[in-house]
Backbone as CSV, one residue per row, in Angstrom:
resi,resn,N_x,N_y,N_z,CA_x,CA_y,CA_z,C_x,C_y,C_z
1,MET,40.489,-17.729,33.809,39.039,-17.314,34.300,37.927,-17.982,33.754
2,GLN,37.117,-17.997,34.892,36.129,-18.912,34.277,34.301,-17.915,33.676
3,GLU,33.455,-18.148,33.112,32.340,-17.697,32.990,31.689,-17.092,34.512
4,ILE,31.094,-15.718,34.554,30.689,-15.358,35.887,29.271,-15.701,35.476
5,ILE,28.791,-15.943,36.505,27.130,-16.355,36.778,26.788,-14.907,37.738
6,ILE,26.272,-13.916,37.393,25.793,-13.179,38.513,24.957,-13.712,39.487
7,LYS,25.197,-14.092,40.804,24.681,-14.160,41.869,23.652,-13.201,42.370
8,SER,22.199,-13.724,41.982,21.125,-12.713,42.315,19.922,-13.557,42.516
9,ASP,19.034,-13.393,43.120,17.677,-13.906,43.185,16.738,-13.248,42.256
10,LYS,17.408,-12.134,41.511,16.755,-11.765,40.026,16.075,-12.560,38.956
11,TRP,15.040,-13.197,38.473,15.073,-13.099,37.261,15.339,-12.598,36.105
12,TYR,16.753,-12.421,35.038,17.406,-11.379,34.270,16.061,-11.843,32.820
13,THR,15.217,-11.002,31.963,14.842,-11.235,30.922,16.369,-10.184,29.874
14,TYR,15.242,-10.712,28.422,16.358,-9.846,27.464,16.204,-8.263,27.750
15,ASP,14.790,-7.284,28.434,14.845,-6.559,28.658,16.026,-5.592,29.433
16,ASP,16.183,-6.499,30.512,17.117,-6.413,31.384,18.443,-6.133,30.961
17,TYR,18.761,-7.592,29.775,19.664,-7.328,29.008,20.604,-6.253,28.440
18,LEU,19.024,-5.420,28.034,19.296,-4.163,27.100,19.606,-3.156,27.717
19,GLN,19.038,-2.844,29.487,19.899,-2.590,29.903,21.034,-2.159,30.327
20,LEU,21.783,-2.978,29.930,23.138,-2.772,31.235,23.532,-2.199,29.917
21,ASP,25.230,-1.206,30.293,25.454,-0.132,29.536,26.891,-0.403,29.880
22,ASP,27.309,-1.543,30.751,29.101,-0.909,30.472,29.540,-2.078,29.524
23,LYS,30.900,-2.110,30.005,31.412,-2.611,29.123,32.296,-4.379,29.152
24,TYR,31.306,-4.702,29.675,31.415,-6.803,29.510,30.207,-7.015,28.491
25,GLU,30.367,-8.234,28.361,29.608,-8.964,27.536,28.673,-10.401,28.585
26,TYR,27.255,-9.901,27.860,26.280,-10.522,29.014,25.928,-11.789,27.729
27,GLU,25.383,-12.989,28.724,24.475,-13.334,28.251,22.963,-13.653,29.070
28,VAL,21.813,-14.572,28.399,20.609,-14.365,29.943,20.273,-15.939,29.307
29,ILE,20.226,-16.838,30.219,19.467,-18.305,30.310,19.250,-18.692,30.878
30,GLY,17.642,-18.912,31.007,16.735,-19.695,32.306,17.120,-18.671,33.009
31,GLY,17.054,-18.112,32.712,16.909,-15.908,33.983,17.873,-16.191,34.650
32,LYS,19.181,-16.533,34.272,20.731,-16.251,35.070,21.069,-14.975,33.736
33,LEU,21.771,-14.397,34.506,23.115,-13.914,33.716,24.368,-14.135,33.989
34,PHE,24.641,-14.152,32.583,26.153,-14.655,32.869,27.365,-13.773,31.906
35,MET,28.292,-13.678,32.798,29.262,-12.315,32.087,30.397,-13.308,31.293
36,THR,30.698,-13.046,30.291,31.681,-13.604,29.451,32.482,-12.882,29.346
37,PRO,34.142,-13.915,29.397,34.795,-13.136,29.517,35.389,-12.445,27.360
38,LYS,36.334,-11.246,27.350,36.659,-12.009,25.975,37.473,-12.915,25.529
39,PRO,36.858,-12.901,24.057,37.765,-13.931,23.338,39.514,-14.494,23.425
40,ARG,40.126,-15.472,23.377,41.741,-15.124,23.906,41.850,-14.372,21.430
41,PRO,43.257,-14.606,21.181,43.366,-14.141,19.676,43.345,-15.295,19.129
42,LEU,43.659,-16.670,19.580,43.281,-17.707,18.774,42.327,-17.692,17.874
43,HIS,41.507,-18.231,19.174,39.823,-18.173,19.499,39.321,-17.325,18.145
44,GLN,39.930,-16.180,18.367,38.646,-15.332,17.378,39.775,-15.539,15.612
45,GLU,40.793,-16.004,15.296,41.656,-16.226,13.801,40.835,-17.678,13.649
46,ILE,40.263,-19.139,14.529,39.753,-19.777,14.237,38.070,-19.448,14.099
47,VAL,38.264,-18.861,14.573,36.560,-17.972,14.325,36.219,-17.567,12.548
48,GLY,37.458,-16.480,12.353,38.083,-15.899,11.394,37.300,-17.003,9.748
49,ARG,38.605,-17.930,10.197,38.812,-18.838,9.340,37.797,-19.816,8.964
50,LEU,36.509,-20.270,10.024,35.573,-20.464,9.293,34.633,-20.046,9.359
51,TYR,34.678,-18.670,9.125,33.583,-17.536,8.875,34.189,-17.486,6.980
52,VAL,34.925,-17.426,7.285,35.869,-17.527,5.623,35.622,-18.458,4.629
53,ALA,35.584,-19.651,5.355,35.311,-20.876,4.507,33.944,-21.361,4.613
54,LEU,32.897,-20.772,5.401,31.246,-21.013,5.037,31.117,-20.193,3.920
55,HIS,31.868,-19.094,3.686,31.238,-17.684,3.312,31.545,-17.862,1.886
56,ASN,33.155,-18.461,1.450,33.082,-19.181,0.716,32.556,-19.787,0.037
57,PHE,32.174,-20.545,0.336,30.857,-22.071,0.400,29.356,-21.961,-0.206
58,LEU,29.092,-20.820,0.521,27.804,-20.464,0.071,27.627,-19.580,-1.381
59,LYS,29.216,-18.179,-1.501,29.101,-17.946,-2.660,29.293,-18.970,-4.246
60,GLN,30.226,-19.549,-3.872,30.323,-20.756,-4.862,29.362,-20.877,-4.801
61,ARG,28.215,-22.210,-4.638,27.160,-22.682,-4.838,25.826,-21.406,-4.873
62,ASN,26.022,-20.430,-5.071,25.488,-19.210,-5.046,24.265,-19.733,-4.300
63,ILE,24.509,-19.838,-2.652,23.338,-20.500,-1.267,23.364,-18.681,-0.977
64,GLN,21.971,-18.386,-1.404,21.251,-17.254,-0.085,21.110,-17.076,1.040
65,GLY,21.751,-17.966,1.615,21.876,-18.026,3.361,22.225,-17.037,3.385
66,LYS,22.467,-16.744,4.749,23.394,-15.713,5.597,23.978,-16.209,7.360
67,ILE,25.692,-15.520,7.149,26.495,-15.980,8.542,26.276,-14.306,8.568
68,PHE,26.384,-14.702,10.197,26.965,-13.932,10.989,28.258,-14.400,12.058
69,LEU,28.343,-13.349,12.910,29.744,-13.327,14.052,28.646,-12.667,15.125
70,ASP,29.194,-13.253,15.621,28.721,-12.251,17.215,27.681,-11.767,17.364
71,VAL,26.808,-12.059,16.789,25.061,-10.993,17.199,24.468,-11.575,17.484
72,ASP,23.242,-10.922,18.316,22.169,-11.864,19.574,21.336,-11.895,18.172
73,VAL,21.050,-13.519,19.613,20.239,-14.661,19.287,19.365,-14.491,20.327
74,ILE,17.613,-13.794,19.759,16.840,-14.294,21.332,16.288,-15.763,20.957
75,PHE,16.137,-16.020,21.849,15.490,-16.771,22.574,14.379,-17.212,23.187
76,GLY,12.756,-16.248,22.921,12.524,-15.776,24.132,12.289,-14.437,25.055
77,ASN,12.961,-15.179,26.296,13.391,-13.801,27.186,14.820,-14.303,27.588
78,GLN,15.502,-15.283,26.632,16.832,-15.724,26.380,17.722,-14.847,25.284
79,VAL,18.783,-14.938,26.016,19.844,-13.798,24.795,21.030,-14.572,24.623
80,VAL,21.747,-15.168,23.807,22.818,-16.107,23.281,23.574,-14.629,22.484
81,SER,24.700,-14.806,22.241,26.121,-14.370,21.249,26.767,-14.612,20.242
82,PRO,26.026,-16.242,19.738,26.898,-17.561,19.446,28.105,-16.787,18.600
83,ASP,29.329,-17.523,18.852,30.530,-16.885,17.603,30.447,-17.242,16.264
84,ILE,29.655,-18.270,15.905,29.848,-17.883,14.356,27.924,-18.340,13.895
85,ILE,27.205,-18.490,12.900,25.653,-18.327,12.674,25.107,-18.524,11.466
86,TYR,24.677,-19.665,10.915,23.728,-19.364,9.562,22.640,-19.421,9.363
87,ILE,21.623,-18.730,8.453,20.731,-19.264,8.509,20.663,-18.940,7.021
88,SER,19.559,-20.192,6.594,19.154,-20.850,5.263,18.109,-19.897,4.842
89,PRO,18.768,-19.442,2.694,17.601,-18.809,2.169,15.880,-18.878,3.415
90,GLU,15.544,-19.734,3.598,13.655,-19.959,3.356,13.622,-19.464,5.168
91,ARG,14.676,-19.403,5.773,14.044,-18.958,7.207,15.143,-17.213,7.312
92,LEU,15.722,-16.187,6.763,15.765,-15.164,6.449,14.772,-14.303,7.305
93,SER,13.965,-14.273,7.122,12.726,-14.056,8.219,13.204,-13.539,9.420
94,ILE,13.853,-14.487,9.951,13.834,-13.989,11.384,15.186,-13.343,12.050
95,ILE,15.559,-12.825,11.092,16.763,-11.786,10.902,15.944,-10.423,10.983
96,SER,16.126,-9.150,11.900,15.759,-7.682,12.351,16.471,-7.707,12.444
97,GLU,16.033,-5.649,12.423,17.915,-4.741,12.339,18.115,-5.040,13.192
98,ALA,17.999,-5.265,14.828,18.762,-5.428,15.875,19.524,-6.616,16.720
99,ASN,18.868,-7.884,16.118,19.183,-9.105,16.435,18.678,-10.458,15.582
100,ILE,19.026,-11.600,15.692,18.107,-12.722,15.391,16.801,-12.945,16.646
101,GLN,15.698,-13.122,15.739,14.923,-13.120,16.457,14.008,-14.727,16.580
102,GLY,15.011,-15.754,17.024,14.597,-17.420,16.924,15.639,-17.960,16.430
103,PRO,15.431,-19.568,15.974,16.915,-20.340,16.243,17.649,-19.743,14.732
104,PRO,18.653,-20.200,14.730,19.556,-20.622,13.363,19.229,-21.615,12.888
105,ASP,20.063,-22.201,11.005,20.277,-23.541,11.189,21.199,-24.144,12.155
106,LEU,22.103,-23.125,11.521,23.919,-23.822,12.178,23.981,-22.739,13.481
107,ILE,24.675,-22.997,14.365,25.172,-22.164,15.498,27.060,-23.315,15.614
108,ILE,28.378,-22.618,15.867,29.209,-22.614,16.116,29.913,-22.184,16.795
109,GLU,30.155,-22.735,17.924,31.397,-21.957,19.401,32.223,-22.861,19.172
110,VAL,33.520,-22.185,18.757,34.908,-22.182,19.181,34.940,-21.982,21.108
111,LEU,35.664,-22.986,21.084,35.162,-23.099,23.114,36.812,-22.737,23.225
112,SER,36.853,-22.070,24.261,37.697,-21.181,25.147,37.534,-22.327,26.329
113,PRO,38.735,-21.840,27.429,38.537,-22.871,28.754,38.335,-22.064,29.672
114,SER,37.855,-20.665,29.174,36.575,-20.661,30.593,35.001,-20.483,30.258
115,THR,34.688,-21.023,28.450,33.628,-20.807,29.102,32.929,-22.557,27.949
116,GLN,34.116,-23.287,27.561,34.165,-24.949,27.636,32.694,-25.462,27.838
117,LYS,32.910,-25.409,29.089,31.740,-25.943,29.843,30.186,-25.535,29.905
118,TYR,29.799,-24.320,29.906,28.850,-23.447,28.986,28.101,-23.785,28.159
119,ASP,29.173,-24.055,26.613,29.478,-24.004,25.362,28.441,-25.824,25.120
120,ARG,29.087,-26.349,25.964,28.548,-27.633,26.226,27.608,-28.014,26.714
121,LYS,26.520,-26.905,27.747,25.719,-27.756,28.616,24.575,-26.704,28.614
122,GLN,24.748,-25.581,29.094,23.769,-24.742,29.077,23.612,-24.026,27.874
123,LYS,24.895,-23.901,26.617,23.825,-23.279,25.496,23.660,-24.766,24.664
124,SER,23.915,-25.688,24.736,23.706,-26.849,23.831,22.396,-27.028,24.033
125,GLN,21.887,-27.365,25.116,20.101,-27.888,25.701,19.609,-26.592,25.120
126,LEU,19.586,-25.172,25.427,19.277,-24.331,25.070,18.627,-24.276,23.238
127,TYR,19.832,-24.691,22.516,19.916,-24.334,21.367,19.033,-25.353,20.917
128,TYR,19.227,-26.776,21.472,18.302,-28.345,20.824,16.109,-27.860,21.291
129,ALA,16.549,-27.032,22.730,15.121,-26.879,23.080,14.182,-26.347,22.173
130,ASN,15.694,-25.077,21.493,14.668,-23.903,20.711,14.632,-24.366,19.006
131,GLY,14.815,-25.484,18.921,14.917,-25.822,17.299,16.168,-25.994,16.567
132,VAL,17.587,-25.183,17.328,18.185,-25.457,15.964,19.011,-27.075,15.146
133,LYS,19.297,-26.893,13.991,19.569,-27.583,13.000,20.311,-28.715,13.473
134,GLU,21.518,-27.797,13.760,23.585,-28.940,13.720,23.867,-27.791,14.764
135,TYR,25.059,-27.585,15.401,25.475,-27.589,16.125,27.050,-27.256,16.252
136,TRP,28.045,-27.191,16.290,29.464,-27.316,16.294,29.813,-27.111,17.485
137,LEU,31.142,-27.618,18.005,31.802,-27.496,19.178,33.361,-27.581,19.251
138,ILE,33.903,-25.959,18.414,35.583,-26.534,17.920,36.059,-26.332,18.958
139,ASP,36.919,-26.921,19.397,38.125,-27.140,20.567,39.648,-26.683,19.940
140,PRO,39.930,-25.628,20.067,41.283,-24.920,19.897,42.348,-25.964,20.694
141,ALA,42.298,-26.417,21.710,43.178,-26.980,22.660,43.733,-28.205,22.117
142,THR,42.617,-29.409,21.874,42.879,-30.215,21.858,42.724,-30.148,19.862
143,GLN,42.679,-29.447,19.228,41.736,-29.569,17.563,41.395,-30.949,17.056
144,LEU,39.808,-30.335,17.866,39.106,-30.999,17.866,37.700,-30.124,17.326
145,ALA,36.780,-31.317,16.396,35.821,-30.236,15.681,34.206,-31.646,16.011
146,GLU,33.507,-30.826,16.881,32.434,-31.672,16.297,31.103,-31.197,16.264
147,VAL,30.465,-32.325,15.252,29.656,-31.495,14.255,27.810,-32.183,15.309
148,PHE,26.838,-31.719,15.611,25.871,-32.487,16.663,24.479,-32.135,15.720
149,SER,23.740,-32.691,15.427,22.906,-32.547,14.195,21.525,-32.688,14.888
150,ARG,20.429,-32.290,15.047,19.255,-32.377,15.687,18.546,-33.658,15.420
151,GLU,18.088,-34.235,16.394,16.945,-35.454,16.287,15.983,-35.704,17.408
152,ASP,15.340,-36.184,17.409,14.381,-36.143,17.959,14.211,-36.115,19.471
153,LYS,15.000,-37.066,19.782,15.331,-37.405,21.354,16.719,-36.364,21.320
154,GLY,17.278,-35.494,21.451,18.676,-35.372,21.530,19.038,-34.773,19.986
155,TRP,20.731,-34.557,20.642,21.490,-33.935,19.635,22.241,-35.469,19.112
156,TYR,22.625,-35.373,17.744,23.741,-36.926,17.854,24.565,-36.683,17.280
157,ARG,24.995,-36.778,17.761,26.829,-36.737,17.364,26.903,-37.410,15.931
158,ALA,27.282,-36.185,14.488,27.169,-36.906,13.311,28.592,-36.884,12.784
159,GLY,29.654,-36.087,13.678,30.842,-36.457,13.462,32.075,-35.897,14.392
160,VAL,33.341,-36.274,14.651,33.902,-35.601,15.532,35.593,-35.672,14.165
161,TYR,36.023,-34.766,14.411,36.953,-34.692,13.574,38.226,-33.620,14.246
162,ASP,39.546,-34.277,13.619,40.640,-34.228,14.209,41.493,-32.692,12.856
163,GLU,42.842,-32.430,13.066,43.275,-31.752,12.172,43.792,-32.268,11.380
164,GLU,43.724,-33.332,11.197,44.274,-34.581,9.971,42.649,-34.296,8.874
165,ASP,41.352,-34.169,9.640,40.692,-34.435,8.536,39.989,-33.466,7.655
166,THR,38.970,-33.887,7.152,38.073,-32.828,6.698,36.899,-32.803,7.105
167,LEU,36.033,-31.823,7.954,34.937,-31.428,8.397,33.698,-31.690,7.148
168,VAL,32.765,-32.308,7.607,31.688,-32.317,6.645,30.592,-31.947,7.423
169,SER,29.166,-31.530,6.899,27.826,-32.042,7.255,26.923,-31.725,6.896
170,PRO,25.878,-32.592,8.095,24.681,-33.337,7.759,24.121,-31.796,7.328
171,LEU,23.687,-30.808,7.612,23.291,-29.405,7.361,23.017,-29.064,5.639
172,LEU,25.272,-29.288,5.824,25.468,-28.500,4.227,25.207,-29.719,3.639
173,PRO,25.528,-30.793,3.227,26.158,-31.622,2.092,27.273,-31.530,1.971
174,GLU,27.586,-30.325,0.920,28.263,-30.607,-0.015,29.603,-29.728,-0.142
175,LEU,29.338,-29.078,2.110,30.468,-28.675,2.618,30.986,-29.568,2.924
176,GLU,32.934,-29.034,2.571,33.667,-29.556,3.901,34.595,-29.064,3.870
177,ILE,35.808,-28.635,4.933,36.231,-27.803,5.348,37.693,-28.859,5.573
178,ASN,38.685,-27.918,5.431,40.159,-28.898,5.940,40.143,-28.094,7.089
179,LEU,40.686,-29.543,8.089,40.335,-28.769,9.818,42.230,-28.397,9.689
180,ARG,42.899,-28.803,9.063,44.177,-28.187,8.502,44.741,-26.642,8.948
181,GLU,44.239,-26.235,7.390,43.939,-24.753,7.007,43.094,-23.954,8.868
182,ILE,42.075,-24.450,9.628,41.268,-24.015,10.143,42.055,-23.796,12.207
183,PHE,42.903,-24.848,12.091,43.456,-24.812,13.487,45.123,-24.472,13.480
184,ASP,45.835,-24.013,11.955,46.912,-24.019,11.683,47.272,-22.749,12.456
185,VAL,48.443,-22.586,13.561,48.813,-22.098,14.759,49.788,-20.934,14.199
186,SER,50.789,-21.315,12.852,51.982,-21.109,12.299,52.298,-19.757,12.286
């Protein structure tokens, strides 16, 4: 199943998004309304393992940043709900009661067959244009993790890791994530 772009001449805004009251999940990028299918169980397992790894890292080093799962992130009239976000202690002011108002420091998307192209293109462009510092793409199908760092002219691929590797982050230099544990499908 593919992500569905709602075909319409209408230009969607965050206010339009707030008026949606059905059971579906939506995001608004570039005035287009995207409906995305619910994630698969393996996707959610990997999200959970990544969250725990990041949470434990922050706790062990007493870093007062915040990690969130599936929360609305607002960029003007655009809204997305990344799988995982991290906000550094210096930028906690972007957290509101209802959502995140501006770019998190780190966004992690776990790819699904239905949203892979969307995560790699539209979301990647949106994140870069709005000042996200680091972007991870985690692919359960190929057991690859790509880490992108922000540079002046675009994303720089800081690393590509497979299930045999330990993922490291330029943004969080002491962070090391054993990908065998993340991709474990047993």
